[in-house]
Coordinates of C-alpha atoms and ligand atoms in Angstrom, one line a residue:
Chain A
X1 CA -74.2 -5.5 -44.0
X2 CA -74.7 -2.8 -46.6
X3 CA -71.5 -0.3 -45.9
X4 CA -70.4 2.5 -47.9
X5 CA -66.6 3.7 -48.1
X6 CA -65.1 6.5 -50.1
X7 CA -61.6 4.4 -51.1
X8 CA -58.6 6.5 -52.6
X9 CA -61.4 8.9 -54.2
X10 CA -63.7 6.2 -55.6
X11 CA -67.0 5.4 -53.8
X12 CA -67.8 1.6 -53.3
X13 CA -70.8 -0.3 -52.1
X14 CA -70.1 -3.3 -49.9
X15 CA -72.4 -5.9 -48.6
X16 CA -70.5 -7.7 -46.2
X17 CA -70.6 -10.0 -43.4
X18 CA -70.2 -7.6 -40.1
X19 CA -67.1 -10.0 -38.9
X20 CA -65.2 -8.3 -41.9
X21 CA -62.5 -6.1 -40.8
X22 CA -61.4 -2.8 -42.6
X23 CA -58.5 -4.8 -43.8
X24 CA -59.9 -7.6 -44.7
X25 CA -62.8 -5.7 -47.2
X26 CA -59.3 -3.6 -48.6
X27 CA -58.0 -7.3 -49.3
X28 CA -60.0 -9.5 -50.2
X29 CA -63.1 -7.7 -51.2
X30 CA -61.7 -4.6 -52.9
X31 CA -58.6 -6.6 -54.2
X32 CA -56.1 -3.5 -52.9
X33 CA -53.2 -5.7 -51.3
X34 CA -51.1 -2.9 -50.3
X35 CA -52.5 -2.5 -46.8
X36 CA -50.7 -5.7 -45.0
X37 CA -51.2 -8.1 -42.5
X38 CA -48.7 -8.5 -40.4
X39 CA -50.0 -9.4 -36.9
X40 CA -53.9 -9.1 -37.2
X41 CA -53.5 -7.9 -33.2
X42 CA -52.5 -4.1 -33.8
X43 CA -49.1 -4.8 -32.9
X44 CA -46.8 -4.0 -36.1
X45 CA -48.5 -1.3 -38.4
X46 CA -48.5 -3.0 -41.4
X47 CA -52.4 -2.6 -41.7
X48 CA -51.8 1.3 -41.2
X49 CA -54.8 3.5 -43.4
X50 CA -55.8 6.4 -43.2
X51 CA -59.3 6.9 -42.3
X52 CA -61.1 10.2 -42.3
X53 CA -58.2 12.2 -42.0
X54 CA -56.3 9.9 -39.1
X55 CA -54.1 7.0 -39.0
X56 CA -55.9 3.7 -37.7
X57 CA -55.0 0.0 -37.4
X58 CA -57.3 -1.4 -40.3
X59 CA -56.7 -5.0 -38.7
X60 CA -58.9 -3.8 -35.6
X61 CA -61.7 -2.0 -37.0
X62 CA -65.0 -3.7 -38.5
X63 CA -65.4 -2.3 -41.9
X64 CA -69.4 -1.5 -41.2
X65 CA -68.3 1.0 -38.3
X66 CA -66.7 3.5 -41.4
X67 CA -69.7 3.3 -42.9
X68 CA -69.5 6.7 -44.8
X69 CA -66.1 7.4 -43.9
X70 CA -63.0 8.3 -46.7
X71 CA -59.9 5.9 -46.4
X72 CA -56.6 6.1 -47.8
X73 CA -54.7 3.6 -48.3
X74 CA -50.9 3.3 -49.4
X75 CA -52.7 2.6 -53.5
X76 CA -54.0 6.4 -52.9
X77 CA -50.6 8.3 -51.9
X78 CA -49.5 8.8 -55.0
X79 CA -50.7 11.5 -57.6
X80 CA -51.2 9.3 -61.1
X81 CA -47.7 8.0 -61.8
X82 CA -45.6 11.0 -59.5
X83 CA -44.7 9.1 -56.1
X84 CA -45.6 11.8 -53.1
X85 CA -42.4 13.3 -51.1
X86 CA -42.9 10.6 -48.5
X87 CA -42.6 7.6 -51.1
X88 CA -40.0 9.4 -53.4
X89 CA -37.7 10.2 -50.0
X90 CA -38.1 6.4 -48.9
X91 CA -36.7 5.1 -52.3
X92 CA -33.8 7.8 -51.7
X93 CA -33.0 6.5 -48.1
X94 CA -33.1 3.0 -49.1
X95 CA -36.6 2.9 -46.4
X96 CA -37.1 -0.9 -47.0
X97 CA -35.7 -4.0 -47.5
X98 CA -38.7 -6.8 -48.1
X99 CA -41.3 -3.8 -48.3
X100 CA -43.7 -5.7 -46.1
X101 CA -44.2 -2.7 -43.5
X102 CA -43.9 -0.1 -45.7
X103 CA -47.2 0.8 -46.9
X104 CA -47.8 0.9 -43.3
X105 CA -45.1 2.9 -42.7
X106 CA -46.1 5.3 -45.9
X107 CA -50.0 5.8 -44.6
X108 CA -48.6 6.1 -41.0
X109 CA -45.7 9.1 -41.5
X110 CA -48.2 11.3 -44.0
X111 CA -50.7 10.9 -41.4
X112 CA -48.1 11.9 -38.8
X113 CA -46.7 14.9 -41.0
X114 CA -50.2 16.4 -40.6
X115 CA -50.5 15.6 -36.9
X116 CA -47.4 17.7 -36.2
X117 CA -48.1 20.4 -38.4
X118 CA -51.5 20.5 -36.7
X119 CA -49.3 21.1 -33.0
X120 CA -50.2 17.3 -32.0
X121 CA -48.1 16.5 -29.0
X122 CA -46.0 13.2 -28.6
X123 CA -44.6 11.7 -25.3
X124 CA -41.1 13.1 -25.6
X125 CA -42.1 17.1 -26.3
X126 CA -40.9 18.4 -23.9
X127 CA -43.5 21.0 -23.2
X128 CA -47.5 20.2 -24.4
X129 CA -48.4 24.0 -24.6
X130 CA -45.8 24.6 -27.7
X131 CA -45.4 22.6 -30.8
X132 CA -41.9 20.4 -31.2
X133 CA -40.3 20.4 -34.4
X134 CA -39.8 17.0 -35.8
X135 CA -36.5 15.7 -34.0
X136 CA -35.1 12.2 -34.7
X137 CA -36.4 11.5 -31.2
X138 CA -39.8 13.0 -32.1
X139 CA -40.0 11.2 -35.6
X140 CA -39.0 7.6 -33.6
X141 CA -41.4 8.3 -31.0
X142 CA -44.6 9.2 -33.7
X143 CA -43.4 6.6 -35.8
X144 CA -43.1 4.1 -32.9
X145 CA -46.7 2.2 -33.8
X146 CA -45.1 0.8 -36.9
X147 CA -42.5 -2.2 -36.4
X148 CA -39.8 -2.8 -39.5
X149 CA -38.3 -7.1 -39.2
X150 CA -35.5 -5.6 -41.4
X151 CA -34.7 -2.8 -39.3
X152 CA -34.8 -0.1 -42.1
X153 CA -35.4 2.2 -39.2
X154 CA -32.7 4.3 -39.7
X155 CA -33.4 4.8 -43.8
X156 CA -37.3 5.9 -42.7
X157 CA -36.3 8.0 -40.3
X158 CA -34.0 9.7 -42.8
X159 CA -36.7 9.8 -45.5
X160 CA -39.2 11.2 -42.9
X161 CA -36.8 14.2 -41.8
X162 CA -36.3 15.0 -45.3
X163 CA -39.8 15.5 -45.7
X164 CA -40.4 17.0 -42.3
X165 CA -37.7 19.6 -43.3
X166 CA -39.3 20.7 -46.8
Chain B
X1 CA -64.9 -14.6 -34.5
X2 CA -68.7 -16.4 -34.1
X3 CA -71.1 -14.4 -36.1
X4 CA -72.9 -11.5 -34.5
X5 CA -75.5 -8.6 -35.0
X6 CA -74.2 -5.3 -35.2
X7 CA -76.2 -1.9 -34.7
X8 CA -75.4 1.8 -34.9
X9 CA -78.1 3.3 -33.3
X10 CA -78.5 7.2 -32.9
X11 CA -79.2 7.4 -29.9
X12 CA -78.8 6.3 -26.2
X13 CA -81.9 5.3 -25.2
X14 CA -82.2 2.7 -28.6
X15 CA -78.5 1.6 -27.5
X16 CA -79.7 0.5 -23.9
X17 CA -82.8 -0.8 -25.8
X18 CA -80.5 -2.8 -28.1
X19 CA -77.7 -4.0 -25.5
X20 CA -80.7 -5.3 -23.1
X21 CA -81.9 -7.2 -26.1
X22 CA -79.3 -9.9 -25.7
X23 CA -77.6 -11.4 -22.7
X24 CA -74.2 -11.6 -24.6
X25 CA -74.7 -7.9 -26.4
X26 CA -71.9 -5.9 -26.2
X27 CA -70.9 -2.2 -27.0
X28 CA -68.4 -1.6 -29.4
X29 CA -66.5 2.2 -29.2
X30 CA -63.3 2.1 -30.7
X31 CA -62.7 -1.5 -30.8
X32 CA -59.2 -2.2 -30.5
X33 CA -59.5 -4.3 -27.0
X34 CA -62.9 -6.2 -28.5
X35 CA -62.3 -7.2 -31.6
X36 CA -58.7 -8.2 -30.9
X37 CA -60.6 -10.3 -28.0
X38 CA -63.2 -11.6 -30.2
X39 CA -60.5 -12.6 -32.5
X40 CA -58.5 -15.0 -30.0
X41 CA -62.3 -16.1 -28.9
X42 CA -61.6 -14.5 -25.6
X43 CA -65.3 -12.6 -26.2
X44 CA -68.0 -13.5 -28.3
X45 CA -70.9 -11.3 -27.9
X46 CA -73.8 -12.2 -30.7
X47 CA -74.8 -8.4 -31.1
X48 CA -72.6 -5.4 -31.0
X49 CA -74.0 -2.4 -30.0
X50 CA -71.9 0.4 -32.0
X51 CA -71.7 3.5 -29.2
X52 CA -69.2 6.0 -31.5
X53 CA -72.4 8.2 -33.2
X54 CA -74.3 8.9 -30.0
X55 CA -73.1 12.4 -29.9
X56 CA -70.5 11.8 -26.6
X57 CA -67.5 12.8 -28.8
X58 CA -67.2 16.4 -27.3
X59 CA -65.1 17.5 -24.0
X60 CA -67.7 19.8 -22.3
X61 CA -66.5 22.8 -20.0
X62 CA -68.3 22.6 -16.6
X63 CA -68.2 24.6 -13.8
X64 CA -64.2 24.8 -12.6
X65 CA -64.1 21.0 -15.0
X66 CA -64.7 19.1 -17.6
X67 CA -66.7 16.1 -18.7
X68 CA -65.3 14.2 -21.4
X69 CA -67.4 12.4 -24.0
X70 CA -67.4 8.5 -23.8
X71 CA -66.4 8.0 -27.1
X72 CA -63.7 11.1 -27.5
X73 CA -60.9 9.8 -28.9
X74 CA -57.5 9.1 -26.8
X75 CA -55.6 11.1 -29.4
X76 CA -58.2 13.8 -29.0
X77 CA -58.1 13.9 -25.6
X78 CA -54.4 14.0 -25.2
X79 CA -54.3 17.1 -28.0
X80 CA -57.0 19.4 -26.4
X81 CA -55.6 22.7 -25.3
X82 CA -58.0 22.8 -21.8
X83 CA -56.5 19.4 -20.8
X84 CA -52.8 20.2 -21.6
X85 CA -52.6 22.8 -20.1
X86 CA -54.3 22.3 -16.9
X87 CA -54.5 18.1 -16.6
X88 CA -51.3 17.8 -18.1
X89 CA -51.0 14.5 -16.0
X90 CA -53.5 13.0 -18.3
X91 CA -52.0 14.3 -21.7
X92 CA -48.7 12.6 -20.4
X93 CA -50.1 10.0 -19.4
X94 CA -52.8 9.1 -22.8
X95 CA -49.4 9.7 -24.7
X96 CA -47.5 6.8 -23.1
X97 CA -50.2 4.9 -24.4
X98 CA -50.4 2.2 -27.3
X99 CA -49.3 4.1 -30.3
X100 CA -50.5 6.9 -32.3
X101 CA -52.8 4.8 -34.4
X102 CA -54.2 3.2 -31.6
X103 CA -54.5 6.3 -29.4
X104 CA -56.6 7.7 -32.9
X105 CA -59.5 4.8 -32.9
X106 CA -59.4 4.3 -28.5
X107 CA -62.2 5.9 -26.6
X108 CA -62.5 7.2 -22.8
X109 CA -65.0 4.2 -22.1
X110 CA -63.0 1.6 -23.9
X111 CA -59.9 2.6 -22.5
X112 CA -62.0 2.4 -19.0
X113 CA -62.8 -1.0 -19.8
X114 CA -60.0 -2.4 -21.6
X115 CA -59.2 -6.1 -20.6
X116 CA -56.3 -7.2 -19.1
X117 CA -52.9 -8.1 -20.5
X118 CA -52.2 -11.7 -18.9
X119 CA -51.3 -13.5 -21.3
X120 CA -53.4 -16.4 -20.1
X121 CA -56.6 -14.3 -20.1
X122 CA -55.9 -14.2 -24.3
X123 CA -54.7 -17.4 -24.6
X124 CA -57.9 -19.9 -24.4
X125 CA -56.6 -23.3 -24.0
X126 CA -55.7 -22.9 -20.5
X127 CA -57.2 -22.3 -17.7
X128 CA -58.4 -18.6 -16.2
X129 CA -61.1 -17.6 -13.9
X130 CA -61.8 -14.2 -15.0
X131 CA -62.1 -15.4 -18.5
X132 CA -64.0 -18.7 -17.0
X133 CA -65.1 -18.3 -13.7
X134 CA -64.0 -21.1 -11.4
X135 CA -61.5 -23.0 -14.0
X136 CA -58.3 -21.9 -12.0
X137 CA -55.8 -19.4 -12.9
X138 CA -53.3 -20.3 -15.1
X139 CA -51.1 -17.6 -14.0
X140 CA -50.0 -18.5 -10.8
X141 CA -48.0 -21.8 -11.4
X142 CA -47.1 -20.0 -14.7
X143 CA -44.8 -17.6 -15.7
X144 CA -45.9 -13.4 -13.8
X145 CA -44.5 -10.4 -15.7
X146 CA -47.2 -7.9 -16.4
X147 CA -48.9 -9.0 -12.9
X148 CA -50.4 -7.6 -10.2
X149 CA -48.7 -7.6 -6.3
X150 CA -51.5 -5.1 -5.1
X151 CA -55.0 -5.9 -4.3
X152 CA -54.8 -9.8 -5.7
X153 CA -56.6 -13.0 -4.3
X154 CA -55.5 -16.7 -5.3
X155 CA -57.8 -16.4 -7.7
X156 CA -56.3 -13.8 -9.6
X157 CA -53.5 -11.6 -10.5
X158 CA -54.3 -10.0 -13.6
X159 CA -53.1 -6.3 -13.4
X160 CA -55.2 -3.7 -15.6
X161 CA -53.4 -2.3 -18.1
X162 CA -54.4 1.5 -18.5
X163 CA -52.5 4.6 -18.9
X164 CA -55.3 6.9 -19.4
X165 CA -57.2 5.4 -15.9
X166 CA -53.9 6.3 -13.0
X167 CA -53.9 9.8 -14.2
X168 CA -57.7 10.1 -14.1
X169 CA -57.8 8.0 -10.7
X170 CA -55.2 10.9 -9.4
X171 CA -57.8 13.8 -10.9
X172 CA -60.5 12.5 -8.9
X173 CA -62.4 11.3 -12.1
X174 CA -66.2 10.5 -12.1
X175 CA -67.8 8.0 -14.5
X176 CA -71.0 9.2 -15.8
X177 CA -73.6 5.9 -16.3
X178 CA -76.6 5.9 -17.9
X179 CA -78.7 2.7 -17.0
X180 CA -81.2 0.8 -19.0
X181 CA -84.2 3.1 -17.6
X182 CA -82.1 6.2 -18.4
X183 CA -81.0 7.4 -15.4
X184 CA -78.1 9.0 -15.2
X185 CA -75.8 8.5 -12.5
X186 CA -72.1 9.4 -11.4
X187 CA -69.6 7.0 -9.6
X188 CA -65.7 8.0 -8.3
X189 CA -63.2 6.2 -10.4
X190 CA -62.1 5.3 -6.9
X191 CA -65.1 3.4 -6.4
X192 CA -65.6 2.5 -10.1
X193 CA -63.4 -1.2 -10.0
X194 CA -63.5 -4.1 -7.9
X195 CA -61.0 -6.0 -6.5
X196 CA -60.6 -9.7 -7.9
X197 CA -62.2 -11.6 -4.7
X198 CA -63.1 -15.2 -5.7
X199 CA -65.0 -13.1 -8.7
X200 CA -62.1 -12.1 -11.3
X201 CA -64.8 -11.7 -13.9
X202 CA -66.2 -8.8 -12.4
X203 CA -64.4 -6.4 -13.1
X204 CA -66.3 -3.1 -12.4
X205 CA -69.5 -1.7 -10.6
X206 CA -71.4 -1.6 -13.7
X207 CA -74.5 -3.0 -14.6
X208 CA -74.7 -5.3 -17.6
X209 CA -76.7 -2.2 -19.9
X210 CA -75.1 0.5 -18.2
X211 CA -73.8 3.2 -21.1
X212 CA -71.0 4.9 -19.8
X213 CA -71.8 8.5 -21.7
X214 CA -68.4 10.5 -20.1
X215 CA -66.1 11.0 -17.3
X216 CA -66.0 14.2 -15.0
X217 CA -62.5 16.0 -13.9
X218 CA -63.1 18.7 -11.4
X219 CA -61.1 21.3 -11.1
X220 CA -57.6 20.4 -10.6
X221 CA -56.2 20.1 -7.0
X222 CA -52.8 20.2 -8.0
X223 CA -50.2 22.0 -10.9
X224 CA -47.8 20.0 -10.5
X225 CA -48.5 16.9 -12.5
X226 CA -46.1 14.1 -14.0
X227 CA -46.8 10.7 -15.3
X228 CA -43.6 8.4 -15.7
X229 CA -44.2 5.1 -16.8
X230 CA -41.3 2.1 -16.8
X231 CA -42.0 -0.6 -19.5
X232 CA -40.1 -3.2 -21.5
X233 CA -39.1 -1.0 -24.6
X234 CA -39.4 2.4 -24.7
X235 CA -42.9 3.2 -26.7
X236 CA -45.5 1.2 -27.9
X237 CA -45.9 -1.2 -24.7
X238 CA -47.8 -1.4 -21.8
X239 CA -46.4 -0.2 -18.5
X240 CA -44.7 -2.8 -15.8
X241 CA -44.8 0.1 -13.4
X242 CA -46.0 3.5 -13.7
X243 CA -46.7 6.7 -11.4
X244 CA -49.4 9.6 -11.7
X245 CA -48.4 12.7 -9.0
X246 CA -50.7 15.5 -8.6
X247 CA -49.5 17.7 -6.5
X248 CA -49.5 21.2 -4.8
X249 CA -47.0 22.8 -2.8
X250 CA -46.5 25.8 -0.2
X251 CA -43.7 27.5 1.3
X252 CA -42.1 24.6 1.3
X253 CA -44.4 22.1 2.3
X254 CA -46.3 19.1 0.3
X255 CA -49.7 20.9 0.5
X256 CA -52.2 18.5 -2.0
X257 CA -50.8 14.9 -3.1
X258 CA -52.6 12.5 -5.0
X259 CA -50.6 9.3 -6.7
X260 CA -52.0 6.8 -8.7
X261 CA -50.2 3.9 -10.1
X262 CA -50.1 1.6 -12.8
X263 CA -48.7 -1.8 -13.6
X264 CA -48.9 -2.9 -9.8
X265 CA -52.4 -3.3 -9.0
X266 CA -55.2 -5.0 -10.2
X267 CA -56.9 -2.0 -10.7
X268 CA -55.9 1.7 -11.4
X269 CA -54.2 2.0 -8.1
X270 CA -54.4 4.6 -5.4
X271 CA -53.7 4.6 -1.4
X272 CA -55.3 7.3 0.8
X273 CA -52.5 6.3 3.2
X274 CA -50.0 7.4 0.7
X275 CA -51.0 10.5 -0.4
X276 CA -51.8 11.3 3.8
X277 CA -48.3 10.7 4.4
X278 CA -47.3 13.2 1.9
X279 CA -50.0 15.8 2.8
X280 CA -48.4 18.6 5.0
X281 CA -44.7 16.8 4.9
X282 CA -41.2 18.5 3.5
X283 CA -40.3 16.9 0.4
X284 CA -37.2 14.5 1.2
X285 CA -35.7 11.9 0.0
X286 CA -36.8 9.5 3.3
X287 CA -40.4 11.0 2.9
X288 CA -40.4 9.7 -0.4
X289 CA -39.0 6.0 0.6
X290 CA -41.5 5.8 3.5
X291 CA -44.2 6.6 1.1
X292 CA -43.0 3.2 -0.9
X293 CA -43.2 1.5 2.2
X294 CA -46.7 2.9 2.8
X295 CA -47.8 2.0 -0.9
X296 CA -46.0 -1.8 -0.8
X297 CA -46.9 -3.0 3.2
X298 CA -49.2 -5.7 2.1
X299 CA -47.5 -6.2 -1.4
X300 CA -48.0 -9.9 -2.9
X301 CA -44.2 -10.5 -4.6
X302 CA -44.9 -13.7 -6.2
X303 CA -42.5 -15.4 -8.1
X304 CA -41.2 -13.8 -11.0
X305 CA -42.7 -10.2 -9.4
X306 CA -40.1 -9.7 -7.1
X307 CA -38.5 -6.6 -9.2
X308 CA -41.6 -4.9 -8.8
X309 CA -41.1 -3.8 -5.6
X310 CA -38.0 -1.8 -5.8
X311 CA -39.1 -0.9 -9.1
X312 CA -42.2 0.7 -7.6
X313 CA -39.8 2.5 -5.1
X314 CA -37.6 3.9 -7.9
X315 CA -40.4 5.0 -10.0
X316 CA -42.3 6.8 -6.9
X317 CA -39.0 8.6 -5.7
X318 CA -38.4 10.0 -9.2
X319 CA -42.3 11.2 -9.6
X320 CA -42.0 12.8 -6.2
X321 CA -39.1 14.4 -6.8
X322 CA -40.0 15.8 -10.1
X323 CA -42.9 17.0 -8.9
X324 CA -41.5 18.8 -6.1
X325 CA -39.1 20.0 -7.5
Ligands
FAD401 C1 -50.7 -3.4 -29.3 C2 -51.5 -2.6 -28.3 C3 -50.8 -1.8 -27.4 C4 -51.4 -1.1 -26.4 N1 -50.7 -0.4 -25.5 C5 -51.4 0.3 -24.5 C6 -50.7 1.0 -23.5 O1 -49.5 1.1 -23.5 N2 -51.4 1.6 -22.5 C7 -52.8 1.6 -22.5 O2 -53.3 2.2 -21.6 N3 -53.5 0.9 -23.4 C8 -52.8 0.2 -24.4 N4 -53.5 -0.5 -25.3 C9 -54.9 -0.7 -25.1 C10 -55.8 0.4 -25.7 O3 -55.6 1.6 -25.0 C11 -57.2 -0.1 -25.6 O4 -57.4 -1.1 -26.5 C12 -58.3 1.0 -25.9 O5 -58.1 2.1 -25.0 C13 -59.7 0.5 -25.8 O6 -60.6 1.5 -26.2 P1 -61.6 1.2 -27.4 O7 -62.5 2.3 -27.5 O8 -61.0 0.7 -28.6 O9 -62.4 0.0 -26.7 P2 -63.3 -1.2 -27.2 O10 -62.4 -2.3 -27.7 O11 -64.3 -0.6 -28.2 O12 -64.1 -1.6 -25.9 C14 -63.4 -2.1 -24.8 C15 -64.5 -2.5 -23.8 O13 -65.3 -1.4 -23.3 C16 -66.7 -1.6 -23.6 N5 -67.2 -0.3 -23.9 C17 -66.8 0.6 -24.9 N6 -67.5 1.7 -24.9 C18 -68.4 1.6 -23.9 C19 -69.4 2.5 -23.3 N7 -69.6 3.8 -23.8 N8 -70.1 2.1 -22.3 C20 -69.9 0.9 -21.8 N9 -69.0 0.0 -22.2 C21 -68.2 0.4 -23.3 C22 -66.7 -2.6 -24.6 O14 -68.0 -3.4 -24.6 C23 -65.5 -3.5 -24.3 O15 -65.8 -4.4 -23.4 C24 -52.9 -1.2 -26.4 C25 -53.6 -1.9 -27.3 C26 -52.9 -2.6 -28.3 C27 -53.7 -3.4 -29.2
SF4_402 S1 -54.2 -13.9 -13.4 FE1 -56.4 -13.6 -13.7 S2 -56.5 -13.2 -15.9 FE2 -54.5 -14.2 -15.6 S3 -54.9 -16.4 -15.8 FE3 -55.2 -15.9 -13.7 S4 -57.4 -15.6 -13.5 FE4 -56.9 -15.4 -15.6
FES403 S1 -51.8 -6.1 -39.0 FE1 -52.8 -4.5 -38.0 S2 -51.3 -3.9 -36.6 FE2 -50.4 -5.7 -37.4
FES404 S1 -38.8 -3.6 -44.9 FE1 -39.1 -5.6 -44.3 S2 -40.4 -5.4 -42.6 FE2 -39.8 -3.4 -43.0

């Protein structure tokens, strides 16, 4: 299956078998390990990209159906050798321990920066007609699709409010 | 995952065309219920039929409603200013749902048509009639959590796991269908599943190349909307019980009721005999209890589903009273 992706600004030209995931072509086709596998089910986040503009579980998504489509991916965050805020912030909370989920957790809370800017709701605003600013609860809540085994929760939320604040 | 075909077509008539080309064809929106099926071998269709650039990703103003695109996206759908602000119920209840990447790739069909939860259904080395007709049901014998005490048979238990589907089954949604010939017809939501029967595998009314293109909301018959859903952990997991209340009041009195519930039935669950109860009562606290009684008298608390009952009780009385408040 002929499939082209627009990956971290370069184009490529797959021509893979359709069972290939978006994860899988990132892995083992493309050679970009940063997007992880943690469950393969869309359970923990670790496969988190950025696809056209919005977050997605790569892990569940066939690579042919983004045919066209620009992905980010945790290798695209930063600009040359500057970290963005979001990866910068996490190295200043201590956001990690192994550093399995957090390109995951990276794609996931820039994705989820522009979602609030943009007036998204979330299941604890209070009230869906006006725009919530980003509240631990909020940030827990948006963040809540990405799982940490070493429990850094408490260093990404604080990296994420930093950001959310600037 | 056995090896398949996969087409995008353009348009609906080559995606009937396509899905009627194969027995085991499937359509594929946002593909976060299939392929995770197709990965446990729960599903194996040879062809998928790729539905998301057919052009049903708008939310269309009708008369006094909507119809919403088939594959508009759950995020999307949650986030638009016409449905938050007058089918809250449905923001809420999208937003309870999965988690925001998840909610970004779902669609209105394929949250329709999502799969159950049992985890017997995923798991195949055991037995399961809606996964293989007539091999038994692993699930009764087994251990029941995320099960069904409303509208089961011994042949199945399997509660369906939506969000999305209560609060539309409390709007009075409509399923738009185009069939193979490209017809177009509309069914109730209400009408729209089937009860398990000795046939757990069928799951809806549909025919096997019937496109589902959108889903219809009328006007709403009530502004006082809440969705409260009860779960194991508080985001990211599907509901054990959960409440959708649509409802209107006037001087005083419960004028327009329509609850739907999740978690306890085997579909998106709703009881004419509830919401009659409620329609043209005072709010009270007994009114409320009575309604659970209405909603639970020919409840099926198998082993292990016991807590369901009062759970379903709780969950009601806060609903109702939130709503009338
Ligand atoms: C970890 C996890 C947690 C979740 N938590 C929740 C939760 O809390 N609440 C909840 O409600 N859901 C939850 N979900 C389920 C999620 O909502 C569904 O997977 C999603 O809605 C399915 O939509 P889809 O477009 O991806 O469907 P697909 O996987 O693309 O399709 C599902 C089914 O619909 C059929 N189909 C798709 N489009 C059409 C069409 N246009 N016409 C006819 N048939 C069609 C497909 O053939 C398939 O059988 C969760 C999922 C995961 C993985
Ligand atoms: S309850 Fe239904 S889905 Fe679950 S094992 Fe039994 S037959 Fe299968
Ligand atoms: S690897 Fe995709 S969600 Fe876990
Ligand atoms: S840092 Fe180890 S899983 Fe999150």
């Amino acid at each position: 299956m002929k499939t082209v992706l627009t990956i971290n600004g370069q184009q490529v030209s797959l021509d893979i078998d359709t069972r290939v995931t978006l994860l899988d072509a990132l892995r083992d086709h493309l050679g970009l390990y940063g997007s992880k596998k943690g469950c393969d089910h869309g359970q923990c986040g670790a496969c988190t990209v950025i696809a056209d503009g919005r977050r997605i579980n790569s892990c569940l998504t066939l690579a042919a159906m983004h045919d066209g489509e620009t992905i980010i991916t945790v290798e695209g965050l930063a600009h040359g050798e500057a970290l963005s805020a979001l990866q910068q912030a996490f190295l200043g909370h201590d956001g990690m321990q192994c550093g399995y989920c957090t390109p995951g957790q990276l794609c996931s809370a820039t994705a989820m920066l522009e979602e609030a800017r943009a007036g998204r709701a979330s299941q604890v605003t209070d009230d869906l007609t006006t725009p919530a600013p980003l509240s631990r609860a909020e940030i827990t809540e948006r963040m809540s699709g990405n799982l940490c085994r070493c429990g850094c929760y408490s260093g990404i939320v604080a990296a994420i409010e930093e950001v959310a604040a600037e | 995952m056995r090896p398949f075909d996969y087409q995008r077509p353009a348009a609906p008539e080559a995606a009937c065309q396509g899905m009627s080309a194969s027995p085991h064809a499937a359509y594929i929106g946002g593909g976060t219920n299939l392929i995770d099926l197709m990965k446990l071998g729960v599903m194996a269709p040879d062809l998928l039929v790729d539905v998301n650039r057919l052009g049903f990703d708008t939310i269309k103003d009708l008369d006094d409603g909507v119809e919403i695109g088939a594959t508009v996206r759950n995020s999307d759908l949650a986030d638009d200013p016409r449905i938050r602000v007058r089918w809250p119920v449905l923001s809420r209840a999208l937003l309870a749902g999965a988690s925001a990447q998840l909610r970004n790739k779902a669609t209105t069909a394929g949250n329709l048509l999502q799969r159950t939860r049992c985890p017997y259904f995923q798991d195949i080395d055991v037995p399961c009639n809606k996964r293989k007709p007539g091999s038994g049901c692993a699930a009764l014998g087994g251990e029941l959590r995320n099960h069904a005490i409303l509208g089961t048979s011994e042949h199945c238990v399997a509660a369906h796991p939506s969000d999305m589907a209560v609060a539309m089954q409390a709007l009075d949604a409509q399923v738009v269908i185009r069939d193979a010939d490209g017809q177009t017809r509309t069914m109730g939501l209400d009408h729209f599943y089937r009860t398990p029967g000795d046939t757990p595998h069928i799951e809806t009314r549909l025919n096997p190349a019937d496109l589902i293109t959108g889903v219809r909301l009328p006007a709403p018959l009530g502004d006082r909307q809440v969705y409260r859903k009860v779960r194991d952990r508080a985001s990211y997991a599907f509901a054990l019980v959960s409440a959708a209340a649509v409802m209107q009041l006037k001087e005083g009195r419960i004028e327009y009721a329509a609850i739907a519930f999740g978690g306890l039935g085997t579909q998106p669950w709703r009881d004419p005999k509830v919401d009659a109860l409620l329609t043209g009562a005072r709010p009270s606290e007994a009114l409320f209890e009575k309604a659970g009684d209405v909603l639970l008298r020919s409840a099926e608390l198998r082993e292990g589903l016991e807590f369901k009952k009062p759970l379903a009780h709780r969950v009601l009385k806060a609903v109702l009273t939130e709503a009338t408040q």
